mmCIF file of C-alpha atoms in Angstrom:
data_model
loop_
_atom_site.group_PDB
_atom_site.id
_atom_site.type_symbol
_atom_site.label_atom_id
_atom_site.label_comp_id
_atom_site.label_asym_id
_atom_site.label_seq_id
_atom_site.Cartn_x
_atom_site.Cartn_y
_atom_site.Cartn_z
ATOM 1 C CA MET A 1 33.313 -78.645 -8.649
ATOM 2 C CA THR A 2 31.211 -77.275 -5.810
ATOM 3 C CA ARG A 3 27.793 -75.707 -6.178
ATOM 4 C CA TYR A 4 29.172 -72.350 -5.042
ATOM 5 C CA SER A 5 31.839 -72.389 -7.767
ATOM 6 C CA ILE A 6 29.253 -73.106 -10.440
ATOM 7 C CA ILE A 7 27.184 -70.100 -9.293
ATOM 8 C CA ARG A 8 30.258 -67.843 -9.435
ATOM 9 C CA ILE A 9 30.888 -68.900 -13.014
ATOM 10 C CA VAL A 10 27.264 -68.623 -14.181
ATOM 11 C CA LEU A 11 26.394 -65.216 -12.651
ATOM 12 C CA PRO A 12 28.869 -63.142 -14.716
ATOM 13 C CA ALA A 13 27.682 -64.850 -17.863
ATOM 14 C CA LEU A 14 24.073 -64.118 -16.999
ATOM 15 C CA ALA A 15 24.928 -60.436 -16.336
ATOM 16 C CA LEU A 16 26.543 -60.149 -19.761
ATOM 17 C CA VAL A 17 23.423 -61.623 -21.359
ATOM 18 C CA ILE A 18 20.938 -59.547 -19.322
ATOM 19 C CA ALA A 19 22.610 -56.178 -20.019
ATOM 20 C CA PRO A 20 22.018 -56.157 -23.811
ATOM 21 C CA LEU A 21 18.493 -57.512 -23.309
ATOM 22 C CA ALA A 22 17.706 -54.786 -20.759
ATOM 23 C CA GLN A 23 19.131 -52.134 -23.074
ATOM 24 C CA ALA A 24 16.794 -53.285 -25.797
ATOM 25 C CA GLN A 25 13.902 -52.584 -23.424
ATOM 26 C CA VAL A 26 15.081 -49.041 -22.640
ATOM 27 C CA PRO A 27 13.572 -46.550 -25.124
ATOM 28 C CA THR A 28 16.054 -44.122 -26.627
ATOM 29 C CA GLN A 29 15.964 -41.062 -28.841
ATOM 30 C CA ARG A 30 18.557 -39.621 -31.166
ATOM 31 C CA ILE A 31 19.400 -36.051 -30.237
ATOM 32 C CA GLU A 32 19.944 -33.613 -33.076
ATOM 33 C CA ALA A 33 20.270 -29.854 -33.201
ATOM 34 C CA ARG A 34 16.999 -28.352 -34.389
ATOM 35 C CA ALA A 35 15.380 -24.984 -34.900
ATOM 36 C CA VAL A 36 13.557 -23.774 -31.821
ATOM 37 C CA GLY A 37 11.939 -20.544 -30.751
ATOM 38 C CA LEU A 38 14.229 -18.437 -28.605
ATOM 39 C CA THR A 39 12.645 -16.837 -25.566
ATOM 40 C CA HIS A 40 13.502 -14.603 -22.660
ATOM 41 C CA PRO A 41 12.058 -16.108 -19.446
ATOM 42 C CA ALA A 42 10.963 -13.914 -16.559
ATOM 43 C CA GLU A 43 9.411 -14.822 -13.229
ATOM 44 C CA ALA A 44 5.851 -13.595 -12.773
ATOM 45 C CA THR A 45 2.861 -13.748 -10.467
ATOM 46 C CA LEU A 46 -0.734 -14.459 -11.427
ATOM 47 C CA GLU A 47 -3.420 -11.972 -10.489
ATOM 48 C CA ALA A 48 -7.069 -11.442 -11.301
ATOM 49 C CA VAL A 49 -7.941 -8.739 -13.799
ATOM 50 C CA HIS A 50 -11.092 -7.941 -11.807
ATOM 51 C CA GLN A 51 -10.553 -8.057 -8.060
ATOM 52 C CA ALA A 52 -11.990 -5.980 -5.227
ATOM 53 C CA THR A 53 -11.207 -5.797 -1.525
ATOM 54 C CA LEU A 54 -14.272 -4.468 0.271
ATOM 55 C CA ALA A 55 -13.723 -2.315 3.350
ATOM 56 C CA ALA A 56 -16.075 -0.967 6.023
ATOM 57 C CA GLN A 57 -17.330 2.605 5.654
ATOM 58 C CA VAL A 58 -19.145 2.816 8.991
ATOM 59 C CA PRO A 59 -18.283 1.542 12.482
ATOM 60 C CA GLY A 60 -20.319 -1.262 13.976
ATOM 61 C CA ARG A 61 -20.361 -4.856 15.082
ATOM 62 C CA ILE A 62 -20.581 -7.559 12.399
ATOM 63 C CA VAL A 63 -23.901 -9.285 13.005
ATOM 64 C CA GLU A 64 -24.159 -11.536 9.933
ATOM 65 C CA LEU A 65 -21.677 -13.403 7.723
ATOM 66 C CA LYS A 66 -23.065 -15.104 4.642
ATOM 67 C CA VAL A 67 -19.899 -16.212 2.780
ATOM 68 C CA ASP A 68 -16.494 -17.727 3.392
ATOM 69 C CA ALA A 69 -13.287 -18.073 1.381
ATOM 70 C CA GLY A 70 -13.830 -20.192 -1.714
ATOM 71 C CA ASP A 71 -17.558 -19.483 -2.070
ATOM 72 C CA ARG A 72 -18.896 -18.437 -5.451
ATOM 73 C CA VAL A 73 -20.964 -15.248 -5.372
ATOM 74 C CA ALA A 74 -23.140 -13.334 -7.817
ATOM 75 C CA LYS A 75 -22.992 -9.606 -8.455
ATOM 76 C CA GLY A 76 -25.116 -7.788 -5.867
ATOM 77 C CA GLN A 77 -25.265 -10.749 -3.484
ATOM 78 C CA VAL A 78 -25.187 -9.855 0.228
ATOM 79 C CA LEU A 79 -21.868 -10.888 1.780
ATOM 80 C CA LEU A 80 -22.196 -9.598 5.349
ATOM 81 C CA ARG A 81 -24.056 -7.092 7.488
ATOM 82 C CA ILE A 82 -22.878 -4.580 10.069
ATOM 83 C CA ASP A 83 -25.094 -3.603 13.013
ATOM 84 C CA ALA A 84 -27.413 -0.899 11.641
ATOM 85 C CA ALA A 85 -28.996 0.219 14.937
ATOM 86 C CA GLU A 86 -27.104 3.517 15.077
ATOM 87 C CA ALA A 87 -27.697 4.206 11.397
ATOM 88 C CA SER A 88 -31.402 3.436 11.794
ATOM 89 C CA GLN A 89 -31.663 5.916 14.662
ATOM 90 C CA ALA A 90 -29.936 8.512 12.498
ATOM 91 C CA VAL A 91 -32.532 7.923 9.755
ATOM 92 C CA ALA A 92 -35.372 8.232 12.291
ATOM 93 C CA GLY A 93 -33.900 11.493 13.581
ATOM 94 C CA ALA A 94 -33.628 12.808 10.042
ATOM 95 C CA GLU A 95 -37.276 11.927 9.408
ATOM 96 C CA ALA A 96 -38.301 13.852 12.516
ATOM 97 C CA GLY A 97 -36.226 16.804 11.352
ATOM 98 C CA ILE A 98 -38.047 16.798 8.028
ATOM 99 C CA ALA A 99 -41.429 16.798 9.760
ATOM 100 C CA GLN A 100 -40.392 19.765 11.901
ATOM 101 C CA ALA A 101 -38.986 21.638 8.913
ATOM 102 C CA GLN A 102 -42.190 21.005 6.938
ATOM 103 C CA ALA A 103 -44.303 22.417 9.770
ATOM 104 C CA ASN A 104 -42.116 25.506 9.983
ATOM 105 C CA GLN A 105 -42.279 25.936 6.227
ATOM 106 C CA ILE A 106 -46.088 25.716 6.198
ATOM 107 C CA ASN A 107 -46.346 28.225 9.055
ATOM 108 C CA ALA A 108 -43.878 30.631 7.387
ATOM 109 C CA LYS A 109 -45.742 30.380 4.086
ATOM 110 C CA ALA A 110 -49.053 31.161 5.756
ATOM 111 C CA ALA A 111 -47.526 34.145 7.578
ATOM 112 C CA TYR A 112 -46.097 35.429 4.333
ATOM 113 C CA GLU A 113 -49.438 35.167 2.553
ATOM 114 C CA ARG A 114 -51.212 37.059 5.394
ATOM 115 C CA THR A 115 -48.576 39.781 5.443
ATOM 116 C CA LYS A 116 -48.838 40.096 1.673
ATOM 117 C CA THR A 117 -52.588 40.689 1.944
ATOM 118 C CA LEU A 118 -52.144 43.267 4.706
ATOM 119 C CA VAL A 119 -49.587 45.162 2.642
ATOM 120 C CA GLU A 120 -52.050 45.327 -0.269
ATOM 121 C CA ARG A 121 -54.612 46.904 2.125
ATOM 122 C CA LYS A 122 -52.007 49.307 3.477
ATOM 123 C CA PHE A 123 -52.307 47.909 7.007
ATOM 124 C CA VAL A 124 -48.582 47.072 7.387
ATOM 125 C CA SER A 125 -45.379 48.409 5.886
ATOM 126 C CA GLN A 126 -43.261 46.878 3.124
ATOM 127 C CA SER A 127 -40.565 45.983 5.654
ATOM 128 C CA ALA A 128 -42.974 43.618 7.401
ATOM 129 C CA LEU A 129 -43.548 41.854 4.072
ATOM 130 C CA ASP A 130 -39.824 41.597 3.481
ATOM 131 C CA GLN A 131 -39.338 40.057 6.900
ATOM 132 C CA ALA A 132 -42.119 37.523 6.284
ATOM 133 C CA ARG A 133 -40.578 36.656 2.921
ATOM 134 C CA ALA A 134 -37.197 36.120 4.538
ATOM 135 C CA SER A 135 -38.726 33.839 7.184
ATOM 136 C CA PHE A 136 -40.460 31.823 4.460
ATOM 137 C CA ASP A 137 -37.231 31.438 2.453
ATOM 138 C CA ALA A 138 -35.352 30.341 5.594
ATOM 139 C CA ALA A 139 -38.031 27.740 6.355
ATOM 140 C CA GLU A 140 -37.745 26.322 2.829
ATOM 141 C CA ALA A 141 -33.968 26.179 3.156
ATOM 142 C CA GLN A 142 -34.292 24.319 6.449
ATOM 143 C CA LEU A 143 -36.655 21.836 4.799
ATOM 144 C CA ARG A 144 -34.166 21.191 1.990
ATOM 145 C CA ALA A 145 -31.370 20.717 4.542
ATOM 146 C CA ALA A 146 -33.505 18.270 6.517
ATOM 147 C CA ARG A 147 -34.236 16.242 3.378
ATOM 148 C CA ALA A 148 -30.534 16.196 2.506
ATOM 149 C CA GLY A 149 -29.766 14.993 6.033
ATOM 150 C CA ARG A 150 -32.244 12.163 5.622
ATOM 151 C CA GLY A 151 -30.610 11.167 2.323
ATOM 152 C CA GLN A 152 -27.194 11.157 3.976
ATOM 153 C CA ALA A 153 -28.462 9.057 6.875
ATOM 154 C CA ALA A 154 -30.095 6.599 4.459
ATOM 155 C CA THR A 155 -26.841 6.331 2.525
ATOM 156 C CA VAL A 156 -24.905 5.587 5.692
ATOM 157 C CA GLN A 157 -27.498 2.981 6.599
ATOM 158 C CA GLY A 158 -26.880 1.342 3.217
ATOM 159 C CA TYR A 159 -23.189 1.023 4.084
ATOM 160 C CA THR A 160 -24.108 -1.529 6.760
ATOM 161 C CA THR A 161 -24.989 -4.093 4.066
ATOM 162 C CA ILE A 162 -21.948 -5.284 2.081
ATOM 163 C CA VAL A 163 -22.740 -6.702 -1.367
ATOM 164 C CA ALA A 164 -20.543 -8.255 -4.034
ATOM 165 C CA PRO A 165 -19.460 -5.717 -6.680
ATOM 166 C CA LEU A 166 -18.808 -8.476 -9.210
ATOM 167 C CA ALA A 167 -19.518 -12.145 -9.854
ATOM 168 C CA GLY A 168 -16.732 -14.523 -8.918
ATOM 169 C CA LEU A 169 -15.087 -16.220 -5.959
ATOM 170 C CA VAL A 170 -14.361 -15.080 -2.420
ATOM 171 C CA ALA A 171 -10.565 -15.065 -2.138
ATOM 172 C CA ALA A 172 -10.405 -14.181 1.548
ATOM 173 C CA ARG A 173 -12.623 -13.216 4.454
ATOM 174 C CA HIS A 174 -10.769 -10.868 6.798
ATOM 175 C CA VAL A 175 -13.238 -10.687 9.701
ATOM 176 C CA GLU A 176 -15.232 -12.967 11.982
ATOM 177 C CA LEU A 177 -18.762 -12.794 13.295
ATOM 178 C CA GLY A 178 -19.035 -10.412 16.257
ATOM 179 C CA GLU A 179 -15.909 -8.396 15.503
ATOM 180 C CA MET A 180 -15.990 -4.613 15.309
ATOM 181 C CA ALA A 181 -15.745 -3.044 11.888
ATOM 182 C CA GLN A 182 -14.079 0.340 11.614
ATOM 183 C CA PRO A 183 -13.958 2.606 8.547
ATOM 184 C CA GLY A 184 -11.177 1.364 6.282
ATOM 185 C CA ARG A 185 -10.934 -2.125 7.761
ATOM 186 C CA GLN A 186 -10.829 -4.853 5.104
ATOM 187 C CA LEU A 187 -13.775 -7.229 5.166
ATOM 188 C CA VAL A 188 -13.872 -9.491 2.087
ATOM 189 C CA THR A 189 -11.813 -9.922 -1.099
ATOM 190 C CA VAL A 190 -13.645 -11.031 -4.249
ATOM 191 C CA TYR A 191 -12.186 -11.794 -7.693
ATOM 192 C CA ASP A 192 -13.370 -13.017 -11.072
ATOM 193 C CA PRO A 193 -11.572 -16.281 -12.020
ATOM 194 C CA ALA A 194 -12.627 -15.984 -15.662
ATOM 195 C CA ALA A 195 -10.085 -13.229 -16.362
ATOM 196 C CA MET A 196 -6.521 -13.778 -15.129
ATOM 197 C CA ARG A 197 -3.157 -12.309 -16.060
ATOM 198 C CA ALA A 198 0.514 -12.701 -15.245
ATOM 199 C CA VAL A 199 2.350 -9.637 -13.966
ATOM 200 C CA VAL A 200 6.111 -9.458 -14.511
ATOM 201 C CA ASP A 201 8.782 -6.795 -14.063
ATOM 202 C CA VAL A 202 11.122 -6.813 -17.076
ATOM 203 C CA PRO A 203 14.497 -5.003 -17.218
ATOM 204 C CA GLN A 204 14.483 -2.045 -19.576
ATOM 205 C CA GLN A 205 17.266 -3.452 -21.754
ATOM 206 C CA ARG A 206 15.201 -6.596 -22.390
ATOM 207 C CA LEU A 207 12.337 -4.521 -23.744
ATOM 208 C CA ALA A 208 14.623 -2.845 -26.268
ATOM 209 C CA GLY A 209 14.335 -5.797 -28.668
ATOM 210 C CA LEU A 210 10.564 -6.184 -28.302
ATOM 211 C CA VAL A 211 8.210 -4.271 -30.601
ATOM 212 C CA PRO A 212 5.134 -2.878 -28.780
ATOM 213 C CA GLY A 213 1.948 -4.368 -30.141
ATOM 214 C CA GLN A 214 3.818 -7.364 -31.622
ATOM 215 C CA ILE A 215 5.088 -9.003 -28.427
ATOM 216 C CA ARG A 216 4.410 -12.734 -28.304
ATOM 217 C CA ALA A 217 4.630 -14.630 -25.055
ATOM 218 C CA ARG A 218 3.729 -17.927 -23.393
ATOM 219 C CA VAL A 219 3.081 -18.474 -19.718
ATOM 220 C CA GLU A 220 4.511 -21.515 -17.962
ATOM 221 C CA LEU A 221 3.000 -22.838 -14.739
ATOM 222 C CA PRO A 222 5.868 -24.880 -13.241
ATOM 223 C CA ASP A 223 3.770 -26.481 -10.496
ATOM 224 C CA SER A 224 1.348 -28.120 -12.935
ATOM 225 C CA GLY A 225 3.533 -28.208 -16.059
ATOM 226 C CA ARG A 226 0.925 -26.267 -18.082
ATOM 227 C CA TRP A 227 1.725 -23.812 -20.852
ATOM 228 C CA LEU A 228 -0.739 -21.115 -21.927
ATOM 229 C CA ASP A 229 -0.550 -18.769 -24.894
ATOM 230 C CA ALA A 230 -0.880 -15.107 -23.975
ATOM 231 C CA ALA A 231 -4.086 -13.480 -25.190
ATOM 232 C CA SER A 232 -2.464 -10.046 -25.148
ATOM 233 C CA VAL A 233 0.599 -8.290 -23.737
ATOM 234 C CA THR A 234 0.485 -4.776 -22.281
ATOM 235 C CA VAL A 235 3.610 -2.824 -21.390
ATOM 236 C CA LEU A 236 2.882 -0.125 -18.823
ATOM 237 C CA PRO A 237 4.269 3.287 -19.879
ATOM 238 C CA ALA A 238 6.376 3.851 -16.757
ATOM 239 C CA ALA A 239 9.528 2.382 -15.210
ATOM 240 C CA ASP A 240 10.406 1.795 -11.571
ATOM 241 C CA PRO A 241 13.141 4.333 -10.710
ATOM 242 C CA ARG A 242 14.641 2.019 -8.078
ATOM 243 C CA THR A 243 14.898 -1.236 -10.053
ATOM 244 C CA HIS A 244 14.802 0.226 -13.601
ATOM 245 C CA THR A 245 12.238 -2.369 -14.602
ATOM 246 C CA VAL A 246 8.999 -2.002 -16.527
ATOM 247 C CA ARG A 247 5.842 -3.816 -15.499
ATOM 248 C CA VAL A 248 4.267 -5.994 -18.168
ATOM 249 C CA ARG A 249 0.787 -7.479 -17.976
ATOM 250 C CA VAL A 250 0.268 -10.728 -19.863
ATOM 251 C CA ASP A 251 -3.427 -11.561 -20.211
ATOM 252 C CA LEU A 252 -4.250 -15.271 -20.153
ATOM 253 C CA PRO A 253 -6.971 -16.966 -22.230
ATOM 254 C CA ALA A 254 -10.488 -16.404 -20.930
ATOM 255 C CA ASN A 255 -11.996 -19.037 -18.636
ATOM 256 C CA ALA A 256 -8.685 -20.864 -18.125
ATOM 257 C CA GLU A 257 -9.380 -23.293 -15.282
ATOM 258 C CA GLY A 258 -7.302 -23.999 -12.205
ATOM 259 C CA LEU A 259 -5.661 -20.559 -11.940
ATOM 260 C CA VAL A 260 -5.366 -18.903 -8.537
ATOM 261 C CA PRO A 261 -4.164 -15.347 -7.798
ATOM 262 C CA GLY A 262 -0.715 -15.249 -6.260
ATOM 263 C CA THR A 263 0.503 -18.387 -8.064
ATOM 264 C CA PHE A 264 4.104 -18.406 -9.291
ATOM 265 C CA ALA A 265 4.463 -18.435 -13.060
ATOM 266 C CA ARG A 266 7.131 -17.896 -15.686
ATOM 267 C CA VAL A 267 6.572 -15.771 -18.782
ATOM 268 C CA HIS A 268 8.575 -16.615 -21.905
ATOM 269 C CA PHE A 269 8.822 -13.671 -24.306
ATOM 270 C CA ALA A 270 9.532 -14.732 -27.892
ATOM 271 C CA THR A 271 12.748 -13.162 -29.198
ATOM 272 C CA GLY A 272 13.320 -15.100 -32.439
ATOM 273 C CA GLU A 273 14.517 -18.518 -33.632
ATOM 274 C CA GLY A 274 17.782 -20.424 -33.444
ATOM 275 C CA SER A 275 19.380 -23.884 -33.597
ATOM 276 C CA ARG A 276 19.535 -25.655 -30.246
ATOM 277 C CA ILE A 277 20.067 -29.126 -28.797
ATOM 278 C CA ALA A 278 17.227 -30.248 -26.560
ATOM 279 C CA VAL A 279 16.270 -33.460 -24.764
ATOM 280 C CA PRO A 280 12.911 -34.600 -23.414
ATOM 281 C CA ALA A 281 12.415 -33.557 -19.808
ATOM 282 C CA ALA A 282 11.816 -37.205 -18.798
ATOM 283 C CA ALA A 283 15.321 -38.159 -19.967
ATOM 284 C CA ILE A 284 17.054 -35.851 -17.489
ATOM 285 C CA LEU A 285 18.293 -37.350 -14.225
ATOM 286 C CA ARG A 286 18.710 -34.991 -11.283
ATOM 287 C CA ARG A 287 20.607 -36.200 -8.224
ATOM 288 C CA GLY A 288 21.472 -33.384 -5.842
ATOM 289 C CA GLU A 289 23.711 -30.975 -7.713
ATOM 290 C CA VAL A 290 24.276 -33.402 -10.608
ATOM 291 C CA THR A 291 22.160 -33.093 -13.743
ATOM 292 C CA GLY A 292 22.762 -35.649 -16.469
ATOM 293 C CA VAL A 293 21.435 -38.077 -19.047
ATOM 294 C CA TYR A 294 22.277 -41.667 -19.951
ATOM 295 C CA VAL A 295 23.922 -41.888 -23.371
ATOM 296 C CA ALA A 296 24.148 -45.170 -25.287
ATOM 297 C CA ASP A 297 27.816 -46.194 -25.540
ATOM 298 C CA GLY A 298 27.341 -48.297 -28.678
ATOM 299 C CA LYS A 299 28.459 -51.487 -26.854
ATOM 300 C CA GLY A 300 25.133 -52.558 -25.405
ATOM 301 C CA GLY A 301 25.208 -50.263 -22.384
ATOM 302 C CA PHE A 302 24.811 -46.705 -21.199
ATOM 303 C CA ALA A 303 27.079 -44.077 -19.719
ATOM 304 C CA LEU A 304 25.985 -41.266 -17.457
ATOM 305 C CA ARG A 305 26.812 -37.897 -19.012
ATOM 306 C CA GLN A 306 26.629 -34.711 -16.953
ATOM 307 C CA ILE A 307 24.970 -31.815 -18.766
ATOM 308 C CA ARG A 308 24.147 -28.185 -18.169
ATOM 309 C CA ALA A 309 20.428 -27.746 -18.688
ATOM 310 C CA GLY A 310 18.855 -24.513 -19.893
ATOM 311 C CA GLU A 311 15.287 -23.295 -19.940
ATOM 312 C CA PRO A 312 12.246 -25.448 -20.806
ATOM 313 C CA LEU A 313 11.064 -25.084 -24.395
ATOM 314 C CA GLU A 314 7.533 -24.767 -25.690
ATOM 315 C CA ASP A 315 7.244 -28.464 -26.646
ATOM 316 C CA GLY A 316 8.155 -29.614 -23.130
ATOM 317 C CA SER A 317 11.788 -30.464 -23.882
ATOM 318 C CA VAL A 318 14.740 -28.856 -22.106
ATOM 319 C CA GLU A 319 17.552 -27.002 -23.836
ATOM 320 C CA VAL A 320 21.041 -28.462 -23.295
ATOM 321 C CA LEU A 321 23.702 -25.774 -23.013
ATOM 322 C CA ALA A 322 26.673 -28.147 -22.624
ATOM 323 C CA GLY A 323 27.432 -31.860 -22.386
ATOM 324 C CA LEU A 324 25.771 -33.247 -25.529
ATOM 325 C CA ALA A 325 26.475 -33.127 -29.233
ATOM 326 C CA GLY A 326 24.177 -33.953 -32.120
ATOM 327 C CA GLY A 327 23.763 -37.543 -33.238
ATOM 328 C CA GLU A 328 23.884 -39.248 -29.802
ATOM 329 C CA GLU A 329 21.327 -41.693 -28.446
ATOM 330 C CA VAL A 330 19.811 -40.725 -25.090
ATOM 331 C CA ALA A 331 17.791 -43.032 -22.833
ATOM 332 C CA LEU A 332 14.259 -41.801 -22.239
ATOM 333 C CA ASP A 333 14.030 -43.816 -19.008
ATOM 334 C CA PRO A 334 17.060 -42.854 -16.892
ATOM 335 C CA VAL A 335 16.108 -45.198 -14.045
ATOM 336 C CA GLN A 336 16.056 -48.282 -16.264
ATOM 337 C CA ALA A 337 19.216 -47.143 -18.047
ATOM 338 C CA GLY A 338 20.960 -46.877 -14.674
ATOM 339 C CA ILE A 339 19.994 -50.475 -13.875
ATOM 340 C CA VAL A 340 21.454 -51.608 -17.183
ATOM 341 C CA MET A 341 24.687 -49.731 -16.528
ATOM 342 C CA ARG A 342 25.077 -51.186 -13.039
ATOM 343 C CA ALA A 343 24.328 -54.693 -14.322
ATOM 344 C CA ALA A 344 27.001 -54.342 -17.025
ATOM 345 C CA ARG A 345 29.583 -53.098 -14.494
ATOM 346 C CA SER A 346 28.735 -55.915 -12.085
ATOM 347 C CA GLY A 347 29.181 -58.510 -14.822
ATOM 348 C CA ALA A 348 32.494 -57.015 -15.918
ATOM 349 C CA ALA A 349 33.764 -56.992 -12.324
ATOM 350 C CA ARG A 350 33.010 -60.679 -11.887
#
């Protein structure tokens, strides 16, 4: 007998021995129907509870930038400055106007006092006193207007310094150094990362089974696999007339780390309990359009079973809508189970 013939005889035998041994190394779990919390999932977007987009109130060139996106800022901290030369000139002009108005007021007061004395001595008529009184009142009014103009100019000058209205992070900086700022142009966006919420639009018929004030929900972050319990749920008292949906705000726990506004999330509203079949997420094999699990065949091997997967559950498992029945053993490592299955088929073919 040749060496090649011996190898052809030995290999099938080895495959038959390896398959059961490999199966013993593949962890499995018996799948049974169990009581789970039923939920209604809805796609949502994270946003900050406290967020402000600061815009310019005066025109001018940006002469100083102190922050960039991602920087942490304190409330009242200076973020940027707009050229205040024009505003400073306006304040100086208002100061000069006050000085002029004060001089006029002093002169009018003195003239009024002299005219008053002359009227008492019968040197001038009452009409002259009335005219002096009117001039004095007009001078005082001009002084008040000049002081108001100075206050307005000082206020406008204050608009050239942009400060943070809250403590938090800079989400975006919309301008660059040297650019022109115009009234209404966005400059910086700041938000507080300590208070975040998920915003979701829910169809009206879905809200019919939810009791206001008793709505329970969990927020799933698919990108990181995290689940967070909702701190509170607020249903806004208005519906969108175009989509017939109601906006719901789901507040997340305070100081939850790693949350960024605009992130995709999924809110699961609790609707009750029911009996469902679920498998661990790690046991599911996804290949293109095929979703399946490896089921122990009771003969030392595994068979790939196509399933229809539902929504993720709170414990991290995935609901199975079709393809599995209770009492079956499922491989928790689909890659290793696939190797065992191929080894068994190869041995049988030889």
